[in-house]
CSV table of C-alpha atoms in Angstrom, one decimal:
chain,number,residue,atom,x,y,z
A,1,MET,CA,25.0,13.6,12.9
A,2,GLU,CA,24.8,14.6,16.5
A,3,MET,CA,22.4,13.1,19.0
A,4,GLU,CA,21.4,14.8,22.2
A,5,LEU,CA,20.9,12.4,25.2
A,6,SER,CA,20.5,13.1,28.9
A,7,LEU,CA,23.0,11.6,31.3
A,8,GLU,CA,20.5,8.9,32.2
A,9,GLN,CA,19.7,8.2,28.5
A,10,TYR,CA,23.4,7.9,27.7
A,11,GLU,CA,23.9,5.5,30.6
A,12,THR,CA,21.0,3.4,29.2
A,13,LEU,CA,22.6,3.5,25.8
A,14,LEU,CA,25.9,2.2,27.2
A,15,LYS,CA,24.0,-0.7,28.8
A,16,LEU,CA,22.2,-1.5,25.6
A,17,VAL,CA,25.4,-1.3,23.5
A,18,TYR,CA,27.2,-3.6,26.1
A,19,MET,CA,24.4,-6.1,26.0
A,20,GLY,CA,24.2,-6.1,22.2
A,21,ASP,CA,28.0,-6.5,22.0
A,22,TRP,CA,27.8,-9.4,24.5
A,23,VAL,CA,25.3,-11.2,22.3
A,24,ILE,CA,27.1,-10.6,19.0
A,25,SER,CA,30.5,-11.4,20.5
A,26,THR,CA,29.1,-14.7,21.9
A,27,LEU,CA,27.8,-15.7,18.5
A,28,GLN,CA,31.0,-14.6,16.7
A,29,ALA,CA,33.1,-16.6,19.1
A,30,LYS,CA,31.0,-19.7,18.5
A,31,ASP,CA,31.5,-19.4,14.7
A,32,ARG,CA,35.2,-18.8,14.5
A,33,SER,CA,38.4,-20.6,15.4
A,34,GLU,CA,40.8,-19.2,18.0
A,35,ASP,CA,43.2,-17.6,15.6
A,36,GLU,CA,40.5,-16.1,13.3
A,37,PRO,CA,39.7,-12.4,13.8
A,38,ASP,CA,36.2,-11.1,14.5
A,39,SER,CA,34.1,-11.7,11.4
A,40,ASP,CA,32.4,-8.3,11.4
A,41,SER,CA,34.1,-5.2,13.0
A,42,ARG,CA,31.1,-3.0,12.3
A,43,TYR,CA,29.7,-3.9,15.7
A,44,ALA,CA,33.0,-3.4,17.5
A,45,ASP,CA,33.4,0.0,15.8
A,46,VAL,CA,30.1,1.2,17.2
A,47,VAL,CA,30.8,-0.2,20.7
A,48,ARG,CA,34.2,1.5,20.7
A,49,HIS,CA,32.7,4.8,19.5
A,50,VAL,CA,29.8,4.9,22.0
A,51,PHE,CA,32.0,3.9,24.9
A,52,SER,CA,34.7,6.4,24.0
A,53,GLN,CA,32.2,9.2,24.2
A,54,ALA,CA,31.2,8.4,27.8
A,55,GLU,CA,33.7,10.8,29.4
A,56,HIS,CA,32.6,13.6,27.2
A,57,ALA,CA,29.0,12.8,28.2
A,58,GLY,CA,29.9,12.9,31.9
A,59,LEU,CA,30.1,9.2,32.5
A,60,GLY,CA,33.9,8.7,32.4
A,61,ASN,CA,33.6,7.0,35.8
A,62,ILE,CA,31.9,3.9,34.3
A,63,VAL,CA,34.1,3.5,31.2
A,64,GLN,CA,37.9,2.8,31.3
A,65,ILE,CA,40.5,2.5,28.7
A,66,ASP,CA,42.5,-0.8,28.4
A,67,GLN,CA,46.1,0.2,28.9
A,68,ASN,CA,47.3,-2.7,26.6
A,69,ASN,CA,45.1,-2.1,23.5
A,70,GLY,CA,43.5,1.3,24.1
A,71,GLU,CA,40.0,-0.2,23.9
A,72,PRO,CA,37.2,1.4,26.1
A,73,TYR,CA,35.2,-1.0,28.3
A,74,LEU,CA,32.7,-0.7,31.1
A,75,THR,CA,34.1,-1.1,34.6
A,76,ARG,CA,33.5,-4.3,36.4
A,77,GLU,CA,31.9,-2.3,39.3
A,78,PHE,CA,29.4,-0.7,36.8
A,79,GLU,CA,28.6,-4.1,35.2
A,80,GLU,CA,27.7,-5.5,38.6
A,81,GLU,CA,26.1,-2.5,40.2
A,82,SER,CA,24.0,-1.6,37.2
A,83,GLY,CA,22.3,-5.0,37.0
A,84,LEU,CA,23.8,-5.8,33.6
A,85,VAL,CA,25.2,-9.1,34.8
A,86,ASP,CA,21.8,-10.1,36.3
A,87,ILE,CA,20.0,-9.1,33.1
A,88,LEU,CA,22.4,-11.2,30.9
A,89,GLU,CA,22.1,-14.2,33.3
A,90,ASP,CA,18.3,-14.0,33.2
A,91,TYR,CA,18.5,-13.8,29.4
A,92,GLU,CA,20.7,-16.8,29.2
A,93,ASP,CA,18.4,-18.7,31.5
A,94,GLU,CA,15.3,-17.8,29.6
A,95,VAL,CA,16.9,-18.7,26.2
A,96,PHE,CA,18.1,-22.0,27.6
A,97,TRP,CA,14.7,-23.1,28.9
A,98,GLN,CA,12.8,-21.9,25.8
A,99,ALA,CA,15.2,-23.6,23.4
A,100,LEU,CA,15.1,-26.8,25.4
A,101,ILE,CA,11.3,-26.9,25.5
A,102,GLU,CA,11.0,-26.1,21.8
A,103,ARG,CA,13.5,-28.7,20.7
A,104,LEU,CA,12.1,-31.5,22.9
A,105,ALA,CA,8.5,-30.6,21.9
A,106,HIS,CA,9.4,-30.7,18.2
A,107,ARG,CA,11.3,-34.0,18.6
A,108,ASP,CA,8.3,-35.6,20.3
A,109,PHE,CA,5.9,-34.1,17.7
A,110,LEU,CA,8.0,-35.6,14.9
A,111,ARG,CA,8.2,-39.0,16.6
A,112,HIS,CA,4.5,-39.0,17.2
A,113,PHE,CA,3.2,-38.0,13.8
A,114,GLY,CA,6.2,-38.6,11.4
A,115,GLU,CA,7.6,-36.2,8.9
A,116,THR,CA,5.3,-37.3,6.0
A,117,ALA,CA,2.1,-36.6,8.0
A,118,ILE,CA,3.5,-33.4,9.4
A,119,SER,CA,4.4,-32.2,5.9
A,120,GLN,CA,0.8,-32.6,4.8
A,121,MET,CA,-0.6,-30.6,7.7
A,122,ALA,CA,-1.6,-27.0,7.3
A,123,ILE,CA,0.4,-24.6,9.6
A,124,GLU,CA,-2.6,-24.1,11.9
A,125,GLU,CA,-2.9,-27.9,12.3
A,126,ARG,CA,0.8,-28.2,13.0
A,127,ILE,CA,0.6,-25.6,15.7
A,128,GLU,CA,-2.5,-27.2,17.2
A,129,LYS,CA,-1.0,-30.6,17.3
A,130,GLU,CA,2.5,-29.6,18.4
A,131,THR,CA,1.3,-27.3,21.2
A,132,PRO,CA,0.4,-30.1,23.7
A,133,PHE,CA,4.0,-31.4,23.4
A,134,HIS,CA,5.3,-27.9,24.1
A,135,ASP,CA,2.9,-27.5,27.1
A,136,ARG,CA,4.0,-30.9,28.5
A,137,TRP,CA,7.7,-29.9,28.5
A,138,ALA,CA,7.0,-26.4,29.8
A,139,THR,CA,5.0,-27.8,32.7
A,140,GLU,CA,7.7,-30.5,33.4
A,141,PHE,CA,10.5,-28.0,33.5
A,142,HIS,CA,8.5,-25.4,35.5
A,143,GLU,CA,7.6,-28.0,38.1
A,144,ASN,CA,10.8,-30.1,38.2
A,145,GLY,CA,13.6,-28.3,36.4
A,146,LEU,CA,16.1,-30.9,35.2
A,147,GLU,CA,15.4,-33.3,38.1
A,148,ASN,CA,13.6,-35.9,36.0
A,149,ILE,CA,16.0,-35.8,33.0
A,150,LYS,CA,18.1,-39.0,32.9
A,151,THR,CA,20.8,-40.3,30.6
């Protein structure tokens, strides 16, 4: 199967593949020990293939080949100049705040109503009653960040 992409589309594809690989690699690293190999090479194979075609597509200047293992990778300059680093940092930041808000809101919801009462609520009622806890934490973090969090 052949796919025709403009230079701009291929560059965007490289960025998307890089970001997807970054997410998958982060999750795989979390779930394996140091001496254990990647748990699923399907992703790495696609990354390798898309990156290795960059020179043929006219984007050889943003992909280099590692001299030690022969693996293609995006140049550090491209990562920084293309905004990829900023996108991934913004993504990490957003995931952090959303997960923190969700977890604290759910904790407080459980403490306030108890598991038994919550298990008897319809989903609509759960959402209605948990939303104020979510809103409280979202407002707190929006206004104060972590300033008021104490150990």
